[in-house]
CSV table of C-alpha atoms in Angstrom, one decimal:
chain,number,residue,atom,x,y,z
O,1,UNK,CA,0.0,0.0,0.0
O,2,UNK,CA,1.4,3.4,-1.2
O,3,UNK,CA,1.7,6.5,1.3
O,4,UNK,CA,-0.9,8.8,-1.0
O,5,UNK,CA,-3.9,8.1,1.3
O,6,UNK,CA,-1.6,8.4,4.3
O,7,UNK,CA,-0.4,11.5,2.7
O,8,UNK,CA,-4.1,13.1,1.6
O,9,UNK,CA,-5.7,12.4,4.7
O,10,UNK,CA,-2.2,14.8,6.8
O,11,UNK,CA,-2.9,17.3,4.4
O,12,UNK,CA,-6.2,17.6,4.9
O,13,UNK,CA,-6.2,17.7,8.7
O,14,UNK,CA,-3.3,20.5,8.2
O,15,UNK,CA,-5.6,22.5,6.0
O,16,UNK,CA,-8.0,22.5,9.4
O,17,UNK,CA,-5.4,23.3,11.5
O,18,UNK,CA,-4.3,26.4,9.0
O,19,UNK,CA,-8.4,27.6,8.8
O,20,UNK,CA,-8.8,27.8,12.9
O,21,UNK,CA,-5.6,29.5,12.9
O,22,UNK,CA,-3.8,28.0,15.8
O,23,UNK,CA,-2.4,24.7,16.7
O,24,UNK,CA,-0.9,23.7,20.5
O,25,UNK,CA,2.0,21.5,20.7
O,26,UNK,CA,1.4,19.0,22.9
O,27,UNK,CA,4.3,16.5,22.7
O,28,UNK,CA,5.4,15.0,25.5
O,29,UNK,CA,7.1,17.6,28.2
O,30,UNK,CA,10.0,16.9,30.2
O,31,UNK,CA,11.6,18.6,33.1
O,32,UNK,CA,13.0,21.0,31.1
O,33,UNK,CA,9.7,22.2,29.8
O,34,UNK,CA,8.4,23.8,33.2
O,35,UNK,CA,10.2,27.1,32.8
O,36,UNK,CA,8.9,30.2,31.5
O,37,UNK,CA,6.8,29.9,27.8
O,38,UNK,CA,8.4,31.5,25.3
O,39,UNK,CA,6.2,31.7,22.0
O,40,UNK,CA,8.7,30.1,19.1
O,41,UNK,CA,7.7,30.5,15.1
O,42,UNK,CA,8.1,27.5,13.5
O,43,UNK,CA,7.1,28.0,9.9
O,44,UNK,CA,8.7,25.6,7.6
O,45,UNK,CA,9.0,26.9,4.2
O,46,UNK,CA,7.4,23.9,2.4
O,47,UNK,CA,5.2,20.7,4.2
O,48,UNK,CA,7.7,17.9,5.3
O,49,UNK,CA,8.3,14.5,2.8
O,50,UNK,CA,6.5,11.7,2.3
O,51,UNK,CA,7.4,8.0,2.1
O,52,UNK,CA,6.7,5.6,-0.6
O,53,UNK,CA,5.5,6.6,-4.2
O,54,UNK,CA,5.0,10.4,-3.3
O,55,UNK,CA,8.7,10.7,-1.8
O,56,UNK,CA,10.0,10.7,-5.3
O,57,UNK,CA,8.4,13.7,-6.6
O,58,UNK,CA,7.0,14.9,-9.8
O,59,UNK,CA,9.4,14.8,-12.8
O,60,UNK,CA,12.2,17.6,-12.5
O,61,UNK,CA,10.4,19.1,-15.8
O,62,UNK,CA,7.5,19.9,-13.3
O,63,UNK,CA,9.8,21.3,-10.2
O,64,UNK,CA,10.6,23.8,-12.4
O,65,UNK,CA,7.7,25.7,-12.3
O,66,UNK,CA,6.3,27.6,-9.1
O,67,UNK,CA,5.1,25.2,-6.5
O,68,UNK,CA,2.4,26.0,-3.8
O,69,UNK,CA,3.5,26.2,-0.2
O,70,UNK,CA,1.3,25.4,2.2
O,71,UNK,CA,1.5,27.5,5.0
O,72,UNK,CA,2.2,25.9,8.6
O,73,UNK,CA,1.0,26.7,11.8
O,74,UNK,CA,2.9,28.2,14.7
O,75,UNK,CA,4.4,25.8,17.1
O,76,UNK,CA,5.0,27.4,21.2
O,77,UNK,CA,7.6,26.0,23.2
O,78,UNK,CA,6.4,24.9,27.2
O,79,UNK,CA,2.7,25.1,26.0
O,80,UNK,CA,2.0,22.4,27.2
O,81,UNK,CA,3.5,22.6,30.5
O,82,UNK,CA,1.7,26.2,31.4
O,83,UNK,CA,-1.6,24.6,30.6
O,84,UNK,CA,-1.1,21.5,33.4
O,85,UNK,CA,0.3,24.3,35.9
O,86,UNK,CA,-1.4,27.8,34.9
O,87,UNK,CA,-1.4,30.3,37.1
O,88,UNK,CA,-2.2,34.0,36.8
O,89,UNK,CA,1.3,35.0,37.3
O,90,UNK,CA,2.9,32.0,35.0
O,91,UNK,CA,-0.6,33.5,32.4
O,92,UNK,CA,1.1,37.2,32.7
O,93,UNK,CA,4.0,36.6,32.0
O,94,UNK,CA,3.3,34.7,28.9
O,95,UNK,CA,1.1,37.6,27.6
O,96,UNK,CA,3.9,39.7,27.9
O,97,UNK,CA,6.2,37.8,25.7
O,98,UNK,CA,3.6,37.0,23.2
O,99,UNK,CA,3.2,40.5,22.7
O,100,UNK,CA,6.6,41.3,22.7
O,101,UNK,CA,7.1,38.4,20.0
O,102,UNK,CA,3.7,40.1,18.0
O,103,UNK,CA,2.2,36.7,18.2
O,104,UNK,CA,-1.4,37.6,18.2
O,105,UNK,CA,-2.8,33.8,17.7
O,106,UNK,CA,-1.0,33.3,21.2
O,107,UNK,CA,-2.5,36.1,22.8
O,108,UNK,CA,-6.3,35.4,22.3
O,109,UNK,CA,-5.3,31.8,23.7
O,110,UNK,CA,-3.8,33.1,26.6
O,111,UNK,CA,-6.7,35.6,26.8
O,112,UNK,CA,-9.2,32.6,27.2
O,113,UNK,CA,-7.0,30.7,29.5
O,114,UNK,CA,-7.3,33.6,31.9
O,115,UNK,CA,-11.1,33.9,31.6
O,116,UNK,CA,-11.0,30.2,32.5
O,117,UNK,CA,-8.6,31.1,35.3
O,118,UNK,CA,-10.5,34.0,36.9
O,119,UNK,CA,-13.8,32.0,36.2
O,120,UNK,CA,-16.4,33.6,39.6
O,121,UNK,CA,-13.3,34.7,41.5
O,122,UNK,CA,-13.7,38.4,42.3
O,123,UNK,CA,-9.8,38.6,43.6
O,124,UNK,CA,-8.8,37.1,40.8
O,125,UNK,CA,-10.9,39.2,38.7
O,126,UNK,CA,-9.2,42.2,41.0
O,127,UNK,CA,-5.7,41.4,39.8
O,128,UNK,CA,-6.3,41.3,36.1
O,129,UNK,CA,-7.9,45.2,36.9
O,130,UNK,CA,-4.5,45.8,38.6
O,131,UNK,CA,-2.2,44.7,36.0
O,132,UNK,CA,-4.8,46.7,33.2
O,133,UNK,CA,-4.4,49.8,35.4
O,134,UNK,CA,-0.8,49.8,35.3
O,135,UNK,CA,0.2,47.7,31.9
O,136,UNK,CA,1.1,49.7,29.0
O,137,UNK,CA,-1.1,49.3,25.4
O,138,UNK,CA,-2.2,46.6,24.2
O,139,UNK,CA,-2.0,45.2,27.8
O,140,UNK,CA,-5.0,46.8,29.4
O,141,UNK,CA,-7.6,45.5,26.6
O,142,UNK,CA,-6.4,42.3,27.1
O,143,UNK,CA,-7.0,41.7,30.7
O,144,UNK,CA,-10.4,43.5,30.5
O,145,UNK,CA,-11.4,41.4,27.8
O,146,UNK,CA,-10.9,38.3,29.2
O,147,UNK,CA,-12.4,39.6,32.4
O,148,UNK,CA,-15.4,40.9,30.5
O,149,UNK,CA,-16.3,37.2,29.6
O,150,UNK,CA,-15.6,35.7,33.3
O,151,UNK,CA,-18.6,35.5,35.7
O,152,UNK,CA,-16.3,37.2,38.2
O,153,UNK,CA,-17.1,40.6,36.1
O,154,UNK,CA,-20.5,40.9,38.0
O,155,UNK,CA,-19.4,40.7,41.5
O,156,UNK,CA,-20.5,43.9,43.2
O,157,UNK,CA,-16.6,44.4,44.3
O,158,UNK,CA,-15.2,44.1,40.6
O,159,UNK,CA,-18.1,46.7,39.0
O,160,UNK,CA,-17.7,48.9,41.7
O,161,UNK,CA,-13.7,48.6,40.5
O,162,UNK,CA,-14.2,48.9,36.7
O,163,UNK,CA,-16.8,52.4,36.9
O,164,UNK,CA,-14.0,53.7,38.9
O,165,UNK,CA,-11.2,52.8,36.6
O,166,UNK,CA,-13.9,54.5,34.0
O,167,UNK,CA,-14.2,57.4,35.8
O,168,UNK,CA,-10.6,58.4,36.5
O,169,UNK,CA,-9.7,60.9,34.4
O,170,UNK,CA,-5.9,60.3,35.0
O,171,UNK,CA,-6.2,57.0,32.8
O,172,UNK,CA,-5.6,57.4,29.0
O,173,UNK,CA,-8.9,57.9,27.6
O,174,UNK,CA,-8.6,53.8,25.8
O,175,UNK,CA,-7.8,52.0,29.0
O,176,UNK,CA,-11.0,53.8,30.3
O,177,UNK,CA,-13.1,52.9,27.2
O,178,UNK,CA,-12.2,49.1,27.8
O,179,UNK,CA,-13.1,49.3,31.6
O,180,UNK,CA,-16.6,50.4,30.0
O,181,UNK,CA,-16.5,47.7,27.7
O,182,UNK,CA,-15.8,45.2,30.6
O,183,UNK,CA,-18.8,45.9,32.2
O,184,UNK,CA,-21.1,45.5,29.3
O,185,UNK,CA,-21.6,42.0,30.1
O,186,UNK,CA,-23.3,42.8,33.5
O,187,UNK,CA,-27.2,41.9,33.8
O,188,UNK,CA,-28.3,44.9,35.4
O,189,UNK,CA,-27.1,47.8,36.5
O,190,UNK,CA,-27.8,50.0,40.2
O,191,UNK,CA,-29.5,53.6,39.8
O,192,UNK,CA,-25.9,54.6,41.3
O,193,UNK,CA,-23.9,52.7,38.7
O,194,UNK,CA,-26.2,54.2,35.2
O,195,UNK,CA,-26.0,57.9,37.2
O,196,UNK,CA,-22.1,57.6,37.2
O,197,UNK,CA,-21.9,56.1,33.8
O,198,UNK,CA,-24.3,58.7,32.6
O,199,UNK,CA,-21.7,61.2,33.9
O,200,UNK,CA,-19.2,59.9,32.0
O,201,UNK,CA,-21.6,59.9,28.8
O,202,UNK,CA,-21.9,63.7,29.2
O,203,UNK,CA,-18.5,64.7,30.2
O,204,UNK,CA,-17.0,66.6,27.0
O,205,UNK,CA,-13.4,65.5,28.2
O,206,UNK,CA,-14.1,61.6,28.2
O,207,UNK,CA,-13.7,61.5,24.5
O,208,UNK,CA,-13.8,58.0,22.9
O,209,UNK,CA,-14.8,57.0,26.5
O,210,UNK,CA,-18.2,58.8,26.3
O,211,UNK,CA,-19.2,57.2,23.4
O,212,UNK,CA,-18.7,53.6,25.1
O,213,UNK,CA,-20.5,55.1,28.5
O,214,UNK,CA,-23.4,55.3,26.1
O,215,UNK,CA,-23.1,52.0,24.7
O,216,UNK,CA,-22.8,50.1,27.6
O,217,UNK,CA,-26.1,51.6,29.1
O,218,UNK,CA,-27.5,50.7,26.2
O,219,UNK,CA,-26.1,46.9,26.1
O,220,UNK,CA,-27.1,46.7,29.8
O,221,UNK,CA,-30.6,48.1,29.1
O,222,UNK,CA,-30.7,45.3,26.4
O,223,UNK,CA,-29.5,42.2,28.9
O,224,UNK,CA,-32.1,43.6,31.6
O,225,UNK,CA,-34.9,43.8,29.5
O,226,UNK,CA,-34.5,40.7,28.0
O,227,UNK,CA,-34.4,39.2,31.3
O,228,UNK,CA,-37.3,41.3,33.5
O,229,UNK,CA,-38.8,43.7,31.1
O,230,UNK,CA,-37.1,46.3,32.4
O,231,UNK,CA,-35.7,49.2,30.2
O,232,UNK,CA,-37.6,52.5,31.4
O,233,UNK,CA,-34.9,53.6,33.8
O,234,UNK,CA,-32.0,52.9,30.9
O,235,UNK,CA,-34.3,54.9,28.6
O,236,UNK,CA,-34.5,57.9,30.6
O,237,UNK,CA,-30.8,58.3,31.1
O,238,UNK,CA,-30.2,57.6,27.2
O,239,UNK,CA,-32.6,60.1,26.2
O,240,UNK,CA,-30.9,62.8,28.4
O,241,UNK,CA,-27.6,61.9,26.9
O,242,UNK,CA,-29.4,62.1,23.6
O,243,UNK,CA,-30.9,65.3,24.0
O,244,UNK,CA,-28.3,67.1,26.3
O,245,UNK,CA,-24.9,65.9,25.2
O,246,UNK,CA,-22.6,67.7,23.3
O,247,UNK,CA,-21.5,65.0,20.8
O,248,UNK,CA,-23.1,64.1,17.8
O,249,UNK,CA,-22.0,60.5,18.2
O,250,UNK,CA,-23.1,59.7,21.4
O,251,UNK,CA,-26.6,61.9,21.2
O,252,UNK,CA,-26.8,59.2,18.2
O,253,UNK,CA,-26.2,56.8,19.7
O,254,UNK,CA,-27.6,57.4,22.9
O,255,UNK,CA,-31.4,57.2,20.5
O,256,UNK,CA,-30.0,54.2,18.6
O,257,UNK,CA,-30.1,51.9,21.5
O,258,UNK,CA,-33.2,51.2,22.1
O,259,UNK,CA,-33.3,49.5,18.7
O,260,UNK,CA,-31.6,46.3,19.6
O,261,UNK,CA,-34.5,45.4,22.0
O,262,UNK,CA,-37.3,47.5,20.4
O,263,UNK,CA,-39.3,48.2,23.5
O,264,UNK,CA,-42.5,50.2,23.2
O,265,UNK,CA,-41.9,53.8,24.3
O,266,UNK,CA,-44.2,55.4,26.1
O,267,UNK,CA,-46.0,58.5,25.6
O,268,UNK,CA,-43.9,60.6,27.9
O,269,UNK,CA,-41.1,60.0,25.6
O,270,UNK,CA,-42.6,61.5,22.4
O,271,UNK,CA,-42.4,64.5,23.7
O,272,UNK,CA,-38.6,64.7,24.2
O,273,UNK,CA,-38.3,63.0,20.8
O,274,UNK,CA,-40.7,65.2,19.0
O,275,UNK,CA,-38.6,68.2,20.3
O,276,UNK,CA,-34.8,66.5,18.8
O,277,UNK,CA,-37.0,66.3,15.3
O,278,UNK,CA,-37.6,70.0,15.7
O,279,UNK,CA,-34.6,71.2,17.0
O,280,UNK,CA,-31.2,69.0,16.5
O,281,UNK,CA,-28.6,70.3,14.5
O,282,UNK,CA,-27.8,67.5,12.7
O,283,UNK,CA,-29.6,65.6,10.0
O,284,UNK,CA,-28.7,62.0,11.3
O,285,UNK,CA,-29.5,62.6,14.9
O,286,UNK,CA,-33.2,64.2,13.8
O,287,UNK,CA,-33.5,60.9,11.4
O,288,UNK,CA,-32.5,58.9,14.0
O,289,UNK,CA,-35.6,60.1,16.4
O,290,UNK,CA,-38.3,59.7,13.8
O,291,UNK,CA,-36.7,56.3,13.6
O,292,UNK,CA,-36.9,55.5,17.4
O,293,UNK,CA,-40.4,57.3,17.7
O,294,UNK,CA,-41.6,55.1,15.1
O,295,UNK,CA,-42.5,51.9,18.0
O,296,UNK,CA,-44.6,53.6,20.8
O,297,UNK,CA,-47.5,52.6,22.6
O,298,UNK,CA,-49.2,55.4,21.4
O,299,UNK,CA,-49.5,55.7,17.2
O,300,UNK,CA,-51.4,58.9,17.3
O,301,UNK,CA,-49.1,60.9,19.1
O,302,UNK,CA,-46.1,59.7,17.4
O,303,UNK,CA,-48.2,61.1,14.1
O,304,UNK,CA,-48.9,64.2,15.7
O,305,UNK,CA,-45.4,64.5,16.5
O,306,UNK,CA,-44.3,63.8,12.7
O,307,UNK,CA,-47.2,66.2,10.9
O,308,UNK,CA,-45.3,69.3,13.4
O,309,UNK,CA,-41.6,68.3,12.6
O,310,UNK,CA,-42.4,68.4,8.9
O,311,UNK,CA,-43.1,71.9,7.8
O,312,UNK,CA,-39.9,72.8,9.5
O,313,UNK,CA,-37.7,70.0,8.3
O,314,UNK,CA,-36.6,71.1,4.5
O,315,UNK,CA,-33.9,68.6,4.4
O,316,UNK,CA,-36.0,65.8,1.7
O,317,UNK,CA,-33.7,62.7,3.7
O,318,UNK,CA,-35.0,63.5,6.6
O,319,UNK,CA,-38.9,64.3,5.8
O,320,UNK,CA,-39.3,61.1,3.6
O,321,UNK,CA,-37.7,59.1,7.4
O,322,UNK,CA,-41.0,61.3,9.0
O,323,UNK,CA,-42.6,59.8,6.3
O,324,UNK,CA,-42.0,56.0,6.0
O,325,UNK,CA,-41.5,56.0,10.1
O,326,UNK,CA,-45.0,57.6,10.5
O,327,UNK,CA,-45.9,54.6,8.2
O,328,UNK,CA,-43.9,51.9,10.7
O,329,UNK,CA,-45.8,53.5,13.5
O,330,UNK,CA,-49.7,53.2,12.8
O,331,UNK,CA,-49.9,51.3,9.6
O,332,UNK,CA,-52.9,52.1,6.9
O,333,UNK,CA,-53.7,55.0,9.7
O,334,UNK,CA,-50.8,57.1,8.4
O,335,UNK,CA,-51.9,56.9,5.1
O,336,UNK,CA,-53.9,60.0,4.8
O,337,UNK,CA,-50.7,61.7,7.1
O,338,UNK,CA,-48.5,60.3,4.1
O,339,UNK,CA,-51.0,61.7,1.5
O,340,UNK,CA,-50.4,65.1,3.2
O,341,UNK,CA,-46.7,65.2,2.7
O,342,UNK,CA,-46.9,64.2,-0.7
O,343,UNK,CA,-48.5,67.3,-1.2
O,344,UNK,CA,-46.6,69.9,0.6
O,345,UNK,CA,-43.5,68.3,-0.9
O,346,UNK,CA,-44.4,66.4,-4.4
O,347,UNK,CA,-40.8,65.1,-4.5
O,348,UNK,CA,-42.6,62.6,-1.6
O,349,UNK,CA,-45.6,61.6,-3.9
O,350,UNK,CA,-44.2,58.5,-5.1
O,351,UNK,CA,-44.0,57.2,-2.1
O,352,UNK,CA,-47.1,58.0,-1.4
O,353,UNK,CA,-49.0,56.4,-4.2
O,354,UNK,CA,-46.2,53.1,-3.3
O,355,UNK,CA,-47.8,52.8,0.3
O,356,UNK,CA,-51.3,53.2,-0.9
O,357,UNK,CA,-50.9,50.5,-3.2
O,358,UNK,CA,-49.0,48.6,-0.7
O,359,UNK,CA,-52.1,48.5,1.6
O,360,UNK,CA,-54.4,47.9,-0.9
O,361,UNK,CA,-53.1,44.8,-1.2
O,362,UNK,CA,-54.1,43.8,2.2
O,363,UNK,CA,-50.7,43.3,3.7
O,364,UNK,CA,-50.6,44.9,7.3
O,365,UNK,CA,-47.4,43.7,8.5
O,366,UNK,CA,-44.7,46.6,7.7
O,367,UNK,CA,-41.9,44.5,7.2
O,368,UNK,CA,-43.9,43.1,4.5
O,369,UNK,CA,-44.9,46.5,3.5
O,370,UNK,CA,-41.2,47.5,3.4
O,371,UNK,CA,-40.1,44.7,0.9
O,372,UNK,CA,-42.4,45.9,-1.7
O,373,UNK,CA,-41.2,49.5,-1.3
O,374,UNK,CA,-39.3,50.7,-4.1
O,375,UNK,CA,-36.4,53.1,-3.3
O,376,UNK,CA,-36.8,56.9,-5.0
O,377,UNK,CA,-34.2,58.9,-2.4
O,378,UNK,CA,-30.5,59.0,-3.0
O,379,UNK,CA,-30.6,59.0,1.2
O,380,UNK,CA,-28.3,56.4,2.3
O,381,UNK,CA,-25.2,58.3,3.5
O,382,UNK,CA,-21.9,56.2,4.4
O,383,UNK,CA,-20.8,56.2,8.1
O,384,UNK,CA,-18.5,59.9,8.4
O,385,UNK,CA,-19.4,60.9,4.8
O,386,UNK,CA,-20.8,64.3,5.3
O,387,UNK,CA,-23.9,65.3,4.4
């Protein structure tokens, strides 16, 4: 029996290897493999001979030509003795001199191995806050990430920890962004801990940090609600970050949020949305509050609050969102609302006569409405074109 099977069947497992990107040596370790891990590159330059028939090669006619190389995966010396003996000294150590060696593959290994580590331990969880706190980039996101997917994250000692590593201003503004991003996987927040990251939403200075603030409310208000129904406190700090804060980005965001759990709004909120359609400075953010408006307990109002934004919005983008949101809110209802428009902007009459049509098919559900609706605005703007 020739080796060709032998030799199809190692390529194809190294193929595997190559597509998840990583492969742990796991020979067999001696004494000398306890000390410190050192990550090693072993890339050969072309996959290792064969015995038998395929030893021989092709004809030297054909080794002539170019001939593919496969790729090989990276091999790390006293792998296998840190895994048998981890510890989270022995883990932050190796960090270090996988960054230092650029080996990224490493690094999201060892970055796992200390989620495992930490696991519901609150000191444990402590110490990776410590070394984040005084670790230089890329250190810091490291050790949050891999606290960010450990159970310890949501002990009321670590939290408390990361909202004050997010609040201290003498951090670079990135090691406080990742101490926000840690605590995105909590299930709830305290009215203390949404005040102080609220704070940190509507403090000009935060920067980059600000903008993650606002996302993690909003990720929080997301897990919460999906667990107890609860997103009305979450809602209320978002929409005074959206209506009060400086930055465009975060008041955007701050009214995007809601949209990954779609609760129904209720009336009280129209109001305060109503007034960003009238009043914000910037197209996107006034889109993006017909948009939110558009799921709401209460239909009518959100038309109300549409029919007075629209005779002093002259941007067409933004009236045609009044428009097809109106439409998302009540249905048919908005039809004669949508009529209306169309004629104190005929540029909107198409769509008009689309929706109509659309209805009078008998279709009620929107997102059905919305796959029959043909496109007749040049609106879709690309994320920091301007506008």
């Amino acid at each position: 029996m020739t080796s060709r099977p032998l030799f199809k069947v190692a390529l194809a497992g190294l193929v595997l290897l190559v597509a998840l990107g990583v492969v742990w040596w796991r020979g067999a370790a001696g004494p000398d493999d306890a000390g410190p891990p050192l990550p090693v590159a072993a890339i050969p330059s072309a996959p290792g001979a064969v015995t038998g028939n395929a030893a021989a090669g092709p004809p030297p006619a054909a080794r002539a030509g170019p001939r593919e190389e496969i790729p090989m995966p990276g091999c790390w010396d006293g792998l296998a003795a840190l895994d048998r003996s981890a510890t989270m000294e022995s883990l932050h150590a190796a960090v270090a001199a996988a960054i230092q060696a650029r080996d990224t593959a490493l690094v999201a290994y060892l970055q796992e191995r200390l989620t495992e580590l930490v696991g519901s331990d609150p000191d444990r969880a402590l110490q990776l806050v410590e070394w984040a706190v005084k670790a230089a980039p890329p250190e810091p996101a490291i050790y949050l990430e891999a606290l960010k997917a450990a159970p310890a994250v949501r002990h009321p000692r670590v939290t408390e920890k990361l909202v004050a590593v997010a609040e201290d201003k003498s951090l670079a503004t990135p090691d406080r962004a990742s101490a926000l991003d840690a605590l995105e996987t909590q299930h709830r927040f305290t009215p203390e801990t949404r005040g102080r990251l609220k704070a940190i939403a509507l403090d000009d200075s935060a920067d980059s940090a600000a903008w993650v603030a606002t996302r993690t409310l909003g990720r929080v208000m997301k897990e919460d609600y999906e667990r107890t129904g609860t997103y009305a406190p979450y809602w209320k700090d978002l929409l005074d970050i959206g209506t009060t804060s400086d930055d465009t980005a975060v008041r955007l965001l701050a009214l995007e949020m809601p949209s990954y759990s779609d609760p129904l709004l209720d009336s009280d909120s129209i109001d305060a949305l109503a007034k960003v359609m009238r009043t914000d400075k910037e197209r996107d953010v006034r889109e993006m509050a017909a948009f939110r408006l558009a799921v709401t307990e209460d239909p009518q109002k959100a038309l109300a609050a549409y029919r007075a934004a629209f005779d002093g919005e002259h941007d067409l983008c933004v009236r045609w969102a009044f428009l097809r949101f109106a439409v998302r809110a009540a249905g048919a209802d908005a039809l004669p609302l949508v009529e209306e428009f169309a004629r104190k902007d005929p540029r909107l009459r198409q769509d008009s006569l689309d929706f109509k049509a659309l209805y009078a098919t008998g279709t009620t559900d929107f997102a059905r409405i919305w796959l029959g609706k043909k496109e007749h605005h040049d609106c879709v703007v690309e994320e920091g074109a301007p506008h």
